[in-house]
Coordinates of C-alpha atoms and ligand atoms in Angstrom, one line a residue:
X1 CA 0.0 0.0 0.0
X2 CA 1.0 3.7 -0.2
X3 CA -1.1 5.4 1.6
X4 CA 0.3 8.9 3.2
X5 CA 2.7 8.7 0.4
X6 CA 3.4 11.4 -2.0
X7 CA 4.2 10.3 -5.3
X8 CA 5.7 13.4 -7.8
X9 CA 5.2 12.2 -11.6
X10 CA 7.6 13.8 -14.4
X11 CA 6.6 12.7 -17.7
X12 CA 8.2 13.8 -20.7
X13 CA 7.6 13.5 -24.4
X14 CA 7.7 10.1 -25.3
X15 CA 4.7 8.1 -27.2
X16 CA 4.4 6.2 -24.3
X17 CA 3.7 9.3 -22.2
X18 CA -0.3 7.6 -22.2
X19 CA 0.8 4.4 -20.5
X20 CA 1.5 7.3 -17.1
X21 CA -2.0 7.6 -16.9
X22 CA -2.7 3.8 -16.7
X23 CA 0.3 3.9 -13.9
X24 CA -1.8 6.8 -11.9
X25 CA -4.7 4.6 -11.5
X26 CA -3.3 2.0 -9.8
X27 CA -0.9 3.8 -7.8
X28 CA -4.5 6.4 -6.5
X29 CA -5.9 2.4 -5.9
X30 CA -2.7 1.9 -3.9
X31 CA -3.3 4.7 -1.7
X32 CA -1.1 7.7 -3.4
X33 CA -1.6 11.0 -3.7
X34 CA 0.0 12.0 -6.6
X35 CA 1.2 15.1 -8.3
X36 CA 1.9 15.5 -12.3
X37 CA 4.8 17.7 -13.5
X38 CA 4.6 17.8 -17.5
X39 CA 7.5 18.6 -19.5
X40 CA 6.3 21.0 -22.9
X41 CA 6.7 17.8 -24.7
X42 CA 4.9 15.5 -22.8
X43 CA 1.7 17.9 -23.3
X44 CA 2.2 17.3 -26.8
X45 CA 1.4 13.5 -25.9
X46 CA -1.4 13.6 -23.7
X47 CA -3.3 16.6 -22.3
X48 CA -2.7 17.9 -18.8
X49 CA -6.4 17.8 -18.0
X50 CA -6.5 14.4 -18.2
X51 CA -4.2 13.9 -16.0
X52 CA -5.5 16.3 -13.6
X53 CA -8.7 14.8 -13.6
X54 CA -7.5 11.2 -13.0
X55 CA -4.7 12.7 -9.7
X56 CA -7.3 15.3 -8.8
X57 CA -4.4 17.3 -8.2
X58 CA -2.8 20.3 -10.3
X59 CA -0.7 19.6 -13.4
X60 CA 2.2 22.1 -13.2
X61 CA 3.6 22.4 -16.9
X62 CA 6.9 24.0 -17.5
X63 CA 5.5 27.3 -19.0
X64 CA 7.2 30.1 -16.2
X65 CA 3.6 31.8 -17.2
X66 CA 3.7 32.8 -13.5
X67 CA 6.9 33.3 -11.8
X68 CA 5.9 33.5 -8.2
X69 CA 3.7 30.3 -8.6
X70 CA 6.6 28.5 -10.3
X71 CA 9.0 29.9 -7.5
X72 CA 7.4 28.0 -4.8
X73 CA 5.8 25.4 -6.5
X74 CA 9.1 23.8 -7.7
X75 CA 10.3 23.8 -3.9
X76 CA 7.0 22.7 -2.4
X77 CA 6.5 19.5 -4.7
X78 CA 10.7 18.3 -3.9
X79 CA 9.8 19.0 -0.5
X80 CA 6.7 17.1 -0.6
X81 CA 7.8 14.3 -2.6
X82 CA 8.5 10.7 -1.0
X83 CA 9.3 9.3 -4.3
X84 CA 10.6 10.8 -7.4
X85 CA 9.6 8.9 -10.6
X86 CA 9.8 10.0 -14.6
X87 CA 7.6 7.7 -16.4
X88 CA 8.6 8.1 -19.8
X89 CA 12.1 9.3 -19.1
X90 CA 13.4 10.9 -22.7
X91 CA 17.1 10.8 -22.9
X92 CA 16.9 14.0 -22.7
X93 CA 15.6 14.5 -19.7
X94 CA 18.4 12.0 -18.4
X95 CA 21.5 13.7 -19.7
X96 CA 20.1 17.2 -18.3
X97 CA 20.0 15.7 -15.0
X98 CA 23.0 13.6 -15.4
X99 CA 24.6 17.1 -15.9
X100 CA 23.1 19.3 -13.9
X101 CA 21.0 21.1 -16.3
X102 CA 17.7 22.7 -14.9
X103 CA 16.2 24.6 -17.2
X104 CA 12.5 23.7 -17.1
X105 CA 10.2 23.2 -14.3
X106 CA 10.6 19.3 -14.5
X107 CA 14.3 19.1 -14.1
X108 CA 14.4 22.2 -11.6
X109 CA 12.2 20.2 -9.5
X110 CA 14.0 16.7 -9.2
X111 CA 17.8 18.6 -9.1
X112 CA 15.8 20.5 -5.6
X113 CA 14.3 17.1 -4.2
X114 CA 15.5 14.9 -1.7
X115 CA 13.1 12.0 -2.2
X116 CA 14.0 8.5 -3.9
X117 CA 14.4 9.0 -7.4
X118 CA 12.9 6.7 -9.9
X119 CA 13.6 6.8 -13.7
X120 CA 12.1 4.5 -16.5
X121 CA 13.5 5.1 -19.6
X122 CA 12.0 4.6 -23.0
X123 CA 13.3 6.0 -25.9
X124 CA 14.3 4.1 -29.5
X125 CA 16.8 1.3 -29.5
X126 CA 19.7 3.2 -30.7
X127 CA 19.2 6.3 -28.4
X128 CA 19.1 3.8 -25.7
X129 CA 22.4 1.9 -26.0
X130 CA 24.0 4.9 -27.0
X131 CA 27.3 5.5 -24.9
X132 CA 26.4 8.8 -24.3
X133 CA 23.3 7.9 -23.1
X134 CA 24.5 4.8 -21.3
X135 CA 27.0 6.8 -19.1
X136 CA 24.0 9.3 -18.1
X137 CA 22.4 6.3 -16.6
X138 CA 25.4 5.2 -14.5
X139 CA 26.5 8.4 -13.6
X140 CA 23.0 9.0 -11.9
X141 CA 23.1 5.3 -10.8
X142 CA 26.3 5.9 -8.4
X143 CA 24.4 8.5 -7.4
X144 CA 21.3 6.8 -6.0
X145 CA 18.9 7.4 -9.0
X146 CA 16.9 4.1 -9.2
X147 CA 16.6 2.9 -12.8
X148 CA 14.2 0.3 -14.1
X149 CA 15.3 -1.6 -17.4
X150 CA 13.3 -0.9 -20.9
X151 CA 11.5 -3.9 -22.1
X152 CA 12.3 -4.8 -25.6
X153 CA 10.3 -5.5 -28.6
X154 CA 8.5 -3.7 -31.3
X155 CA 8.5 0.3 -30.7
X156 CA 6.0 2.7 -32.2
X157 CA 9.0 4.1 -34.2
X158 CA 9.4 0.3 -35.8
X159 CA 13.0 -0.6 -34.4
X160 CA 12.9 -3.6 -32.3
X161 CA 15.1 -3.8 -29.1
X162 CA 15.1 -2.1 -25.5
X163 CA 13.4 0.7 -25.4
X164 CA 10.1 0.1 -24.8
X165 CA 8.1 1.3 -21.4
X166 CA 7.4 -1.9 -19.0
X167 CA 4.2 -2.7 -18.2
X168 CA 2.3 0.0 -16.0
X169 CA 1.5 -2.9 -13.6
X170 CA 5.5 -3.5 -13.3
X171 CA 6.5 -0.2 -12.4
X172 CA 3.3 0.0 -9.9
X173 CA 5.3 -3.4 -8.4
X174 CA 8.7 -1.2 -8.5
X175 CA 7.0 1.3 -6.7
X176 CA 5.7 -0.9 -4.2
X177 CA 9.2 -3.2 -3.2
X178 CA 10.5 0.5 -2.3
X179 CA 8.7 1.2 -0.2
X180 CA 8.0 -2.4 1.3
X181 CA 9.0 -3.2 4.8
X182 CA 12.6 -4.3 4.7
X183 CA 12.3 -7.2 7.6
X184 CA 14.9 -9.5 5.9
X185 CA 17.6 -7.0 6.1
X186 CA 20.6 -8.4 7.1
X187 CA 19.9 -11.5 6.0
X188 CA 21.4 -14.0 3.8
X189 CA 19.0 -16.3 2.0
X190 CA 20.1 -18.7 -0.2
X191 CA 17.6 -20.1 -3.5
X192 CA 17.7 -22.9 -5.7
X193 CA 15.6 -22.8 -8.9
X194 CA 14.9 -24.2 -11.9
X195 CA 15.8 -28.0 -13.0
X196 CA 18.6 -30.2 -13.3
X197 CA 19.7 -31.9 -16.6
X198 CA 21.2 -35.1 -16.7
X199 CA 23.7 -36.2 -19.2
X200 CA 22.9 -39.2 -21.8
X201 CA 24.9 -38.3 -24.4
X202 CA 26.3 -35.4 -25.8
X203 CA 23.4 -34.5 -27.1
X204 CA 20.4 -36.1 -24.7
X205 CA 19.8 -35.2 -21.3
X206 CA 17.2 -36.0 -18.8
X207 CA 15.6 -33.3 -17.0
X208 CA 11.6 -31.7 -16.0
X209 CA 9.6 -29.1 -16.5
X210 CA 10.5 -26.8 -14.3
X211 CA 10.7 -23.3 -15.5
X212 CA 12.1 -21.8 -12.3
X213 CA 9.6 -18.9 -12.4
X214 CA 9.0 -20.0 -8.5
X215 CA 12.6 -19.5 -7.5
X216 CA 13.1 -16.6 -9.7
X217 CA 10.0 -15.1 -7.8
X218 CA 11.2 -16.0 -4.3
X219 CA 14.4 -13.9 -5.2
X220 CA 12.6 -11.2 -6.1
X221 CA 10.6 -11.2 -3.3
X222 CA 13.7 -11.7 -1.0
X223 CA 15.7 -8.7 -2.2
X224 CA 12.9 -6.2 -2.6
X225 CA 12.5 -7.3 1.2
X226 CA 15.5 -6.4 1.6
X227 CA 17.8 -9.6 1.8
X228 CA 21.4 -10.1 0.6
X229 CA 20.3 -13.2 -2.1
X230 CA 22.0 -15.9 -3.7
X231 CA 20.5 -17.7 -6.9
X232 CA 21.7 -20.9 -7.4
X233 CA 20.1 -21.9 -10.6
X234 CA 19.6 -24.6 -13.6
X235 CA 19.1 -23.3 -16.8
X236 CA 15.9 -20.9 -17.2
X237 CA 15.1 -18.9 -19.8
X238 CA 14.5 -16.0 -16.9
X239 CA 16.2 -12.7 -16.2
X240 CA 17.9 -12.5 -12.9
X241 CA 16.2 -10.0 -10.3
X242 CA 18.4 -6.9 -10.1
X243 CA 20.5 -6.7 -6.8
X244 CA 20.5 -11.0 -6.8
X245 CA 23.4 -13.2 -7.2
X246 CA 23.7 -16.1 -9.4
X247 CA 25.6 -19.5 -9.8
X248 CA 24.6 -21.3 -12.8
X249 CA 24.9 -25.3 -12.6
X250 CA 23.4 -27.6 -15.0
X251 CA 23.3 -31.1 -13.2
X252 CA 21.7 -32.2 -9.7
X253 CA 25.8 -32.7 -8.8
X254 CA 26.7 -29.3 -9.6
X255 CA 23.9 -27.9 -7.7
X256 CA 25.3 -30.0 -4.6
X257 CA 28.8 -28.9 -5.1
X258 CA 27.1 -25.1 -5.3
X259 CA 24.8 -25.2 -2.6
X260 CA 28.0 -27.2 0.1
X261 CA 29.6 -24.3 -1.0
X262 CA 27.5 -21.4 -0.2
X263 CA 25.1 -22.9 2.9
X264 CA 27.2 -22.1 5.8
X265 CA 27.2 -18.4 4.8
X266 CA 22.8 -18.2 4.6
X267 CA 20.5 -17.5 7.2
X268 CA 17.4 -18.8 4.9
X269 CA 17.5 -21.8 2.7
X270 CA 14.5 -22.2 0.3
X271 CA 14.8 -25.4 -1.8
X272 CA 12.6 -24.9 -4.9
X273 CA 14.8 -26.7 -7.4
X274 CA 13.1 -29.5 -9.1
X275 CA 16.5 -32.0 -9.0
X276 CA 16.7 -35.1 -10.6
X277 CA 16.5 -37.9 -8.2
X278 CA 18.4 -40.4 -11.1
X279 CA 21.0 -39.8 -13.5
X280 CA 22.5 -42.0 -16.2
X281 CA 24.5 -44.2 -14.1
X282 CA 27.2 -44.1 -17.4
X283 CA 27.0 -41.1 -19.6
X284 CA 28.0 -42.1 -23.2
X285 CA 31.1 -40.2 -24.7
X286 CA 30.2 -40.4 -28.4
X287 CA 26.4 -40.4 -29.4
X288 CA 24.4 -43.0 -28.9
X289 CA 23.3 -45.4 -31.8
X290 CA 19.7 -45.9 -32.6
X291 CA 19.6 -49.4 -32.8
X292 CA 16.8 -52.2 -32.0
X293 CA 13.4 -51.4 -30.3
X294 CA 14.5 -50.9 -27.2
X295 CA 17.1 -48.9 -25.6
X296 CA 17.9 -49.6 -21.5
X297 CA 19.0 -46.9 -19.8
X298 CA 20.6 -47.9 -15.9
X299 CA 20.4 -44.7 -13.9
X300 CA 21.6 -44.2 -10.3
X301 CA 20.5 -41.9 -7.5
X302 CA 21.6 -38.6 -7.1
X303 CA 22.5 -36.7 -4.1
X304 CA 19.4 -35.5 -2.0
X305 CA 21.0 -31.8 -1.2
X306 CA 17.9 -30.8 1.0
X307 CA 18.1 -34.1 3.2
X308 CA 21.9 -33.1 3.4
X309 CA 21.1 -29.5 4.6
X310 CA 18.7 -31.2 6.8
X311 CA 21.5 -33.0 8.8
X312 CA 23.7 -29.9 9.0
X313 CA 20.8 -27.2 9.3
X314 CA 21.7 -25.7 13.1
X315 CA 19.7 -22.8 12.9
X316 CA 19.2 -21.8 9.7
X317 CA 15.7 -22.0 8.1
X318 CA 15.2 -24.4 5.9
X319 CA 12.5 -24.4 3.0
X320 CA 10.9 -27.2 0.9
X321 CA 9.1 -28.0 -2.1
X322 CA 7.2 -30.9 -3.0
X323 CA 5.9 -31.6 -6.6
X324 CA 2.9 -34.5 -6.0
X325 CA 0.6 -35.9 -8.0
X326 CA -1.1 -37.9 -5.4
X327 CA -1.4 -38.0 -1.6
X328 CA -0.2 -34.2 -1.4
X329 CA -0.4 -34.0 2.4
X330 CA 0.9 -37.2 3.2
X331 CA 3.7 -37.0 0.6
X332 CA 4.5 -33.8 1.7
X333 CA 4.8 -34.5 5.4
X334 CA 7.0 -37.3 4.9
X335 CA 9.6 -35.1 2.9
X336 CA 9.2 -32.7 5.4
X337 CA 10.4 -34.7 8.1
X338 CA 12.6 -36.7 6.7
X339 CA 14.2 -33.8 5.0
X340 CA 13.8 -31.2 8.3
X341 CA 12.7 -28.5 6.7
X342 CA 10.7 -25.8 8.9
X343 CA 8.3 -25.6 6.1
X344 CA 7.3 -27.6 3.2
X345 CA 5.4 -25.8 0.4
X346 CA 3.2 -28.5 -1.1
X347 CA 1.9 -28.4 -5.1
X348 CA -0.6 -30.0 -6.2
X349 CA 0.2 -31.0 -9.5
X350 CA -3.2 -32.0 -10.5
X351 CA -4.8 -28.6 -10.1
X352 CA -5.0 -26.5 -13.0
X353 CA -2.4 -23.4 -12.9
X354 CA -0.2 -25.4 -10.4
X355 CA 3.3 -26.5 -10.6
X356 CA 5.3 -26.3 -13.4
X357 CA 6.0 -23.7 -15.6
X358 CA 2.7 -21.4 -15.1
X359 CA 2.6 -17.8 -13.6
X360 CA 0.2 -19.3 -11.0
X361 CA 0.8 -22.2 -8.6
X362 CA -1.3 -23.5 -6.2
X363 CA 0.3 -24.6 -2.7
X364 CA -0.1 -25.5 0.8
X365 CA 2.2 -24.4 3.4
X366 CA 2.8 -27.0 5.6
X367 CA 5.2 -26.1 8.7
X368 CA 7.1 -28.6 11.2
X369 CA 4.2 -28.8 13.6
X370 CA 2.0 -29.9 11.0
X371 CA 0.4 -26.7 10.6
X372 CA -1.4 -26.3 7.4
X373 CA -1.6 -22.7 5.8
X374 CA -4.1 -23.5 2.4
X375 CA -3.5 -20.6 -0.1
X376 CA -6.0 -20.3 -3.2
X377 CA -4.4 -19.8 -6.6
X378 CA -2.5 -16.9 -7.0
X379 CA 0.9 -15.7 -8.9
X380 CA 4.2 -16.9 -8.0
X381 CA 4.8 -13.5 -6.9
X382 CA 2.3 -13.6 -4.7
X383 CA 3.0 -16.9 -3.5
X384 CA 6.9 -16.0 -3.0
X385 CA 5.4 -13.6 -0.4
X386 CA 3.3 -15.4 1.6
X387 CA 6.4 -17.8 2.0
X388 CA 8.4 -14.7 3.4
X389 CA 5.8 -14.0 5.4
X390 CA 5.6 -17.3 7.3
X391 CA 9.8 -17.7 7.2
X392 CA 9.8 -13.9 8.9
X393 CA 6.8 -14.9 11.5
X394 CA 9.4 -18.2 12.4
X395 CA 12.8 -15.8 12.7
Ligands
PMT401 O1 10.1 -23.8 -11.8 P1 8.6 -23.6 -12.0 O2 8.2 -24.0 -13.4 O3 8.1 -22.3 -11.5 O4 7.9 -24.8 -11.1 C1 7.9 -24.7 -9.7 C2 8.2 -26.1 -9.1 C3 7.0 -27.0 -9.4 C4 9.5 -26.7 -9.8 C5 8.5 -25.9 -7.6 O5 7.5 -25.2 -7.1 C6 8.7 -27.2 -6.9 O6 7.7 -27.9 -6.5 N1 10.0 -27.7 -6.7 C7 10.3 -28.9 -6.2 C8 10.0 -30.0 -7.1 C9 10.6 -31.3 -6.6 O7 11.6 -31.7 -7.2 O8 10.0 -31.9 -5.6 P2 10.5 -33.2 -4.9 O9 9.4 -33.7 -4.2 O10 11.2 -34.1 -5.9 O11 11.7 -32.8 -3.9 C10 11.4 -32.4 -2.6 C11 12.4 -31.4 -2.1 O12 13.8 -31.9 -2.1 C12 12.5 -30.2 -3.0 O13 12.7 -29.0 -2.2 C13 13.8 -30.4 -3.9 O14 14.4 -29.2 -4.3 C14 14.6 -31.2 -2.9 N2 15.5 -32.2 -3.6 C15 15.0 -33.2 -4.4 C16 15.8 -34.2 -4.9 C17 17.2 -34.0 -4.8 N3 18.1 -34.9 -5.3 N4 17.7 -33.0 -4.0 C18 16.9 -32.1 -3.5 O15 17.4 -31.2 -2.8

C-alpha cells in the first residue's frame, strides 16, 4: 500500500507518455496522492487535463507563465515528494540531469528534491544503448537514481530492441518493493531454482519441466524485502532479479557442489529446485546409436541436497518443495520430516495453474508442527510472499 505517500510524476515526451495515466490509477488504488509535473513535450502527448482529472491534483507544466507560482511550486513538490519517478524518461531529460542542467520546471524540481528518485526510460533502440546515453544512466546510478530496465520488442518508431516502457503494472510493483517493509535485512538467504539436466549423451539429457519462475519469484521477493540473495540456478530462460546473485549449474551434482559451498554463509534456505532424483549411471562419450526397439537406460541416485542440509541445518531455516501428483499432504509431510525443513510448500500437481511452468501455482504451506496454511491460486509472486511472510513470522 502507499497510503500517506506522495508520489511526484515527471513525464516527458515520449509516445508512451499515455501508459502514465494507466500507472496513476493504480498507484491512487494503492493509496497515493499523486502530483503531475509535464515537460512541454509531454503535453504534446497527452493533455494535462486528463491527468489532472485522473490525480485530482494540479498539473504544473513547464510554461514560467507565473513566476511566483513556479517559485514556490518547484520547492513545495521536492519537499513534498517521497518518491521521485519520470515515467517516460526521454534521454533527454536523463542527460540534463546527469549534468546538472535545470532549465525547465521538471528538471528544476528533481535537481531541488531529496526524495527516492525513480527513472524509467523509454526511448528508441539506438538512443538507448548509445554511450552517451548509457553513461547518463550510471553516472545517476552511483548517485542513488533508481533505474528500471526498458522492455524490448517492437516500438512505435518500428525498431525492435530495449526501449520500450514496462508494463504500468511492473513499475506499480517497482513502486511498491521500495517502499516495502525491509524485515529480511541483514539476511542472507540462499535459493535454488529451476531443473537439473542429466547427461545421456552429448546431445540427450534428462531433466523436467521446471521453468524456475518459483525461485526466480522467491528472489525477487527476498531482495525487494531487503535480503542479501544468492541464486543458485539450472538453466531458465528467466532474467535475474536486479540486486540477486547467481551460480549457474546444470546437473543435480553441480547444484550440490554449489549449494555445500555457499550454505554455511545463509541464514534462509528455500529449496525450490526440481532436481533429478536419477542420472544416467554411465554417460556415453560419443552419441548413442539408434539401434533395435529398445534402448535400456541404468540410472543411479543422485545426491538429495535438502536431506543433506537437513542434517547440517543448526539454525538456519530451511525451506521445501514438493511436486505431487497424489497423496499431497501425506507425501509432503513425509519429505518434510525426513528432509527437516521448517516448512514444506506442497503443489498439487493436479490442479489447473499449479506447478510447473505457469505464472500461477497452487500450494499449501505446511510447517514442522503440521500446521497447514491452504493458499487459493495466486501468482508466484504472490505466493513467493506469503512464503516470506511465514519464514519472517518463524525468525
Ligand atoms: O520452476 P517452476 O516452473 O516455476 O515450477 C515450480 C516447481 C513446481 C518446480 C517448484 O515449485 C517445486 O515444487 N519444486 C520442487 C519439485 C521437486 O523436485 O520436488 P521433490 O518432491 O522431488 O523434492 C522435494 C524437495 O527436495 C525439493 O525441495 C527439492 O528441491 C529437494 N531435492 C530433491 C531431490 C534431490 N536430489 N535433491 C533435493 O534437494
Amino acid at each position: 500500500m502507499l497510503n500517506n505517500i506522495t508520489i511526484v510524476l515527471g513525464i516527458t515526451g515520449g509516445i508512451s507518455a499515455y501508459k502514465s495515466l494507466e500507472l496513476i490509477s493504480l498507484l491512487k488504488k494503492q493509496g497515493g496522492d499523486i502530483h503531475v509535473i509535464m515537460t512541454k513535450s509531454a503535453t504534446k502527448f497527452v493533455t494535462p487535463l486528463t491527468f489532472q482529472t485522473l490525480t485530482q491534483n494540479v498539473v504544473v507544466v513547464d510554461t514560467f507563465q507565473s513566476i511566483k507560482y513556479w517559485e514556490v511550486e518547484h520547492i513545495s513538490l521536492a519537499q513534498k515528494a517521497d518518491i521521485f519517478a519520470i515515467v517516460p524518461a526521454t534521454a533527454n531529460i536523463i542527460g540534463k540531469i546527469a549534468n546538472g542542467i535545470a532549465d525547465d520546471m521538471l528538471s528544476t524540481t528533481i535537481m531541488a528534491t531529496e526524495a527516492i528518485k525513480l527513472i524509467v526510460p523509454a526511448m528508441n533502440t539506438q538512443m538507448y544503448i548509445n554511450p552517451i546515453v548509457q553513461e547518463n544512466i550510471k553516472k545517476l546510478e552511483a548517485l542513488g537514481y533508481i533505474f528500471m530496465e526498458p522492455d524490448s520488442g517492437m516500438l512505435a518508431c518500428g525498431d525492435e530492441g530495449p526501449g520500450k516502457l514496462p508494463s504500468p503494472s511492473a513499475i506499480e510493483e517497482k513502486i511498491l518493493s521500495i517502499f516495502k517493509k525491509k524485515d529480511l535485512e541483514g539476511k542472507r538467504v540462499l535459493i535454488t531454482a529451476g531443473p537439473t539436466r542429466e547427461t545421456i549423451d552429448p546431445v540427450r539429457f534428462i531433466s523436467n519441466h521446471s521453468s524456475g519462475k518459483m525461485g526466480y519469484a522467491l528472489a525477487q521477493e527476498a531482495v525487494d524485502r531487503g535480503a542479501d540473495v544468492l541464486l543458485i540456478s539450472g538453466p531458465t530462460n528467466l532474467t535475474v532479479p536486479k540486486g540477486v546473485e547467481v551460480e549457474y549449474i546444470t546437473t543435480s551434482e553441480e547444484m550440490y557442489t554449489k549449494v555445500m559451498k555457499n550454505y554455511l554463509a545463509a541464514d534462509i534456505i528455500i529449496k525450490s529446485a526440481a532436481v533429478a532424483d536419477y542420472r544416467p549411471k554411465d554417460i556415453s562419450k560419443e552419441k548413442i546409436k539408434k539401434s533395435g526397439d529398445e534402448l535400456i537406460l541404468t540410472l543411479e541416485k543422485t545426491k538429495d541436497i535438502a536431506y543433506e542440509l537437513g542434517k547440517r541445518k543448526e539454525n538456519r531455516i530451511l525451506v521445501g518443495f514438493a511436486a505431487e501428483t497424489e497423496n499431497l499432504i501425506d507425501n509432503a509431510k513425509i519429505k518434510l520430516k525426513k528432509k527437516n525443513f521448517d516448512f514444506i510448500v506442497a503443489n498439487d500437481l493436479k490442479q489447473k495453474g499449479a506447478g510447473f511452468a505457469t505464472d500461477t501455482n497452487v500450494v499449501k504451506i505446511i510447517d514442522s508442527e503440521g500446521t497447514i496454511i491452504e493458499l487459493p491460486k495466486m501468482s508466484k509472486k504472490h505466493i513467493a510472499k506469503e512464503i516470506f511472510n511465514q519464514v519472517v513470522k518463524k525468525i
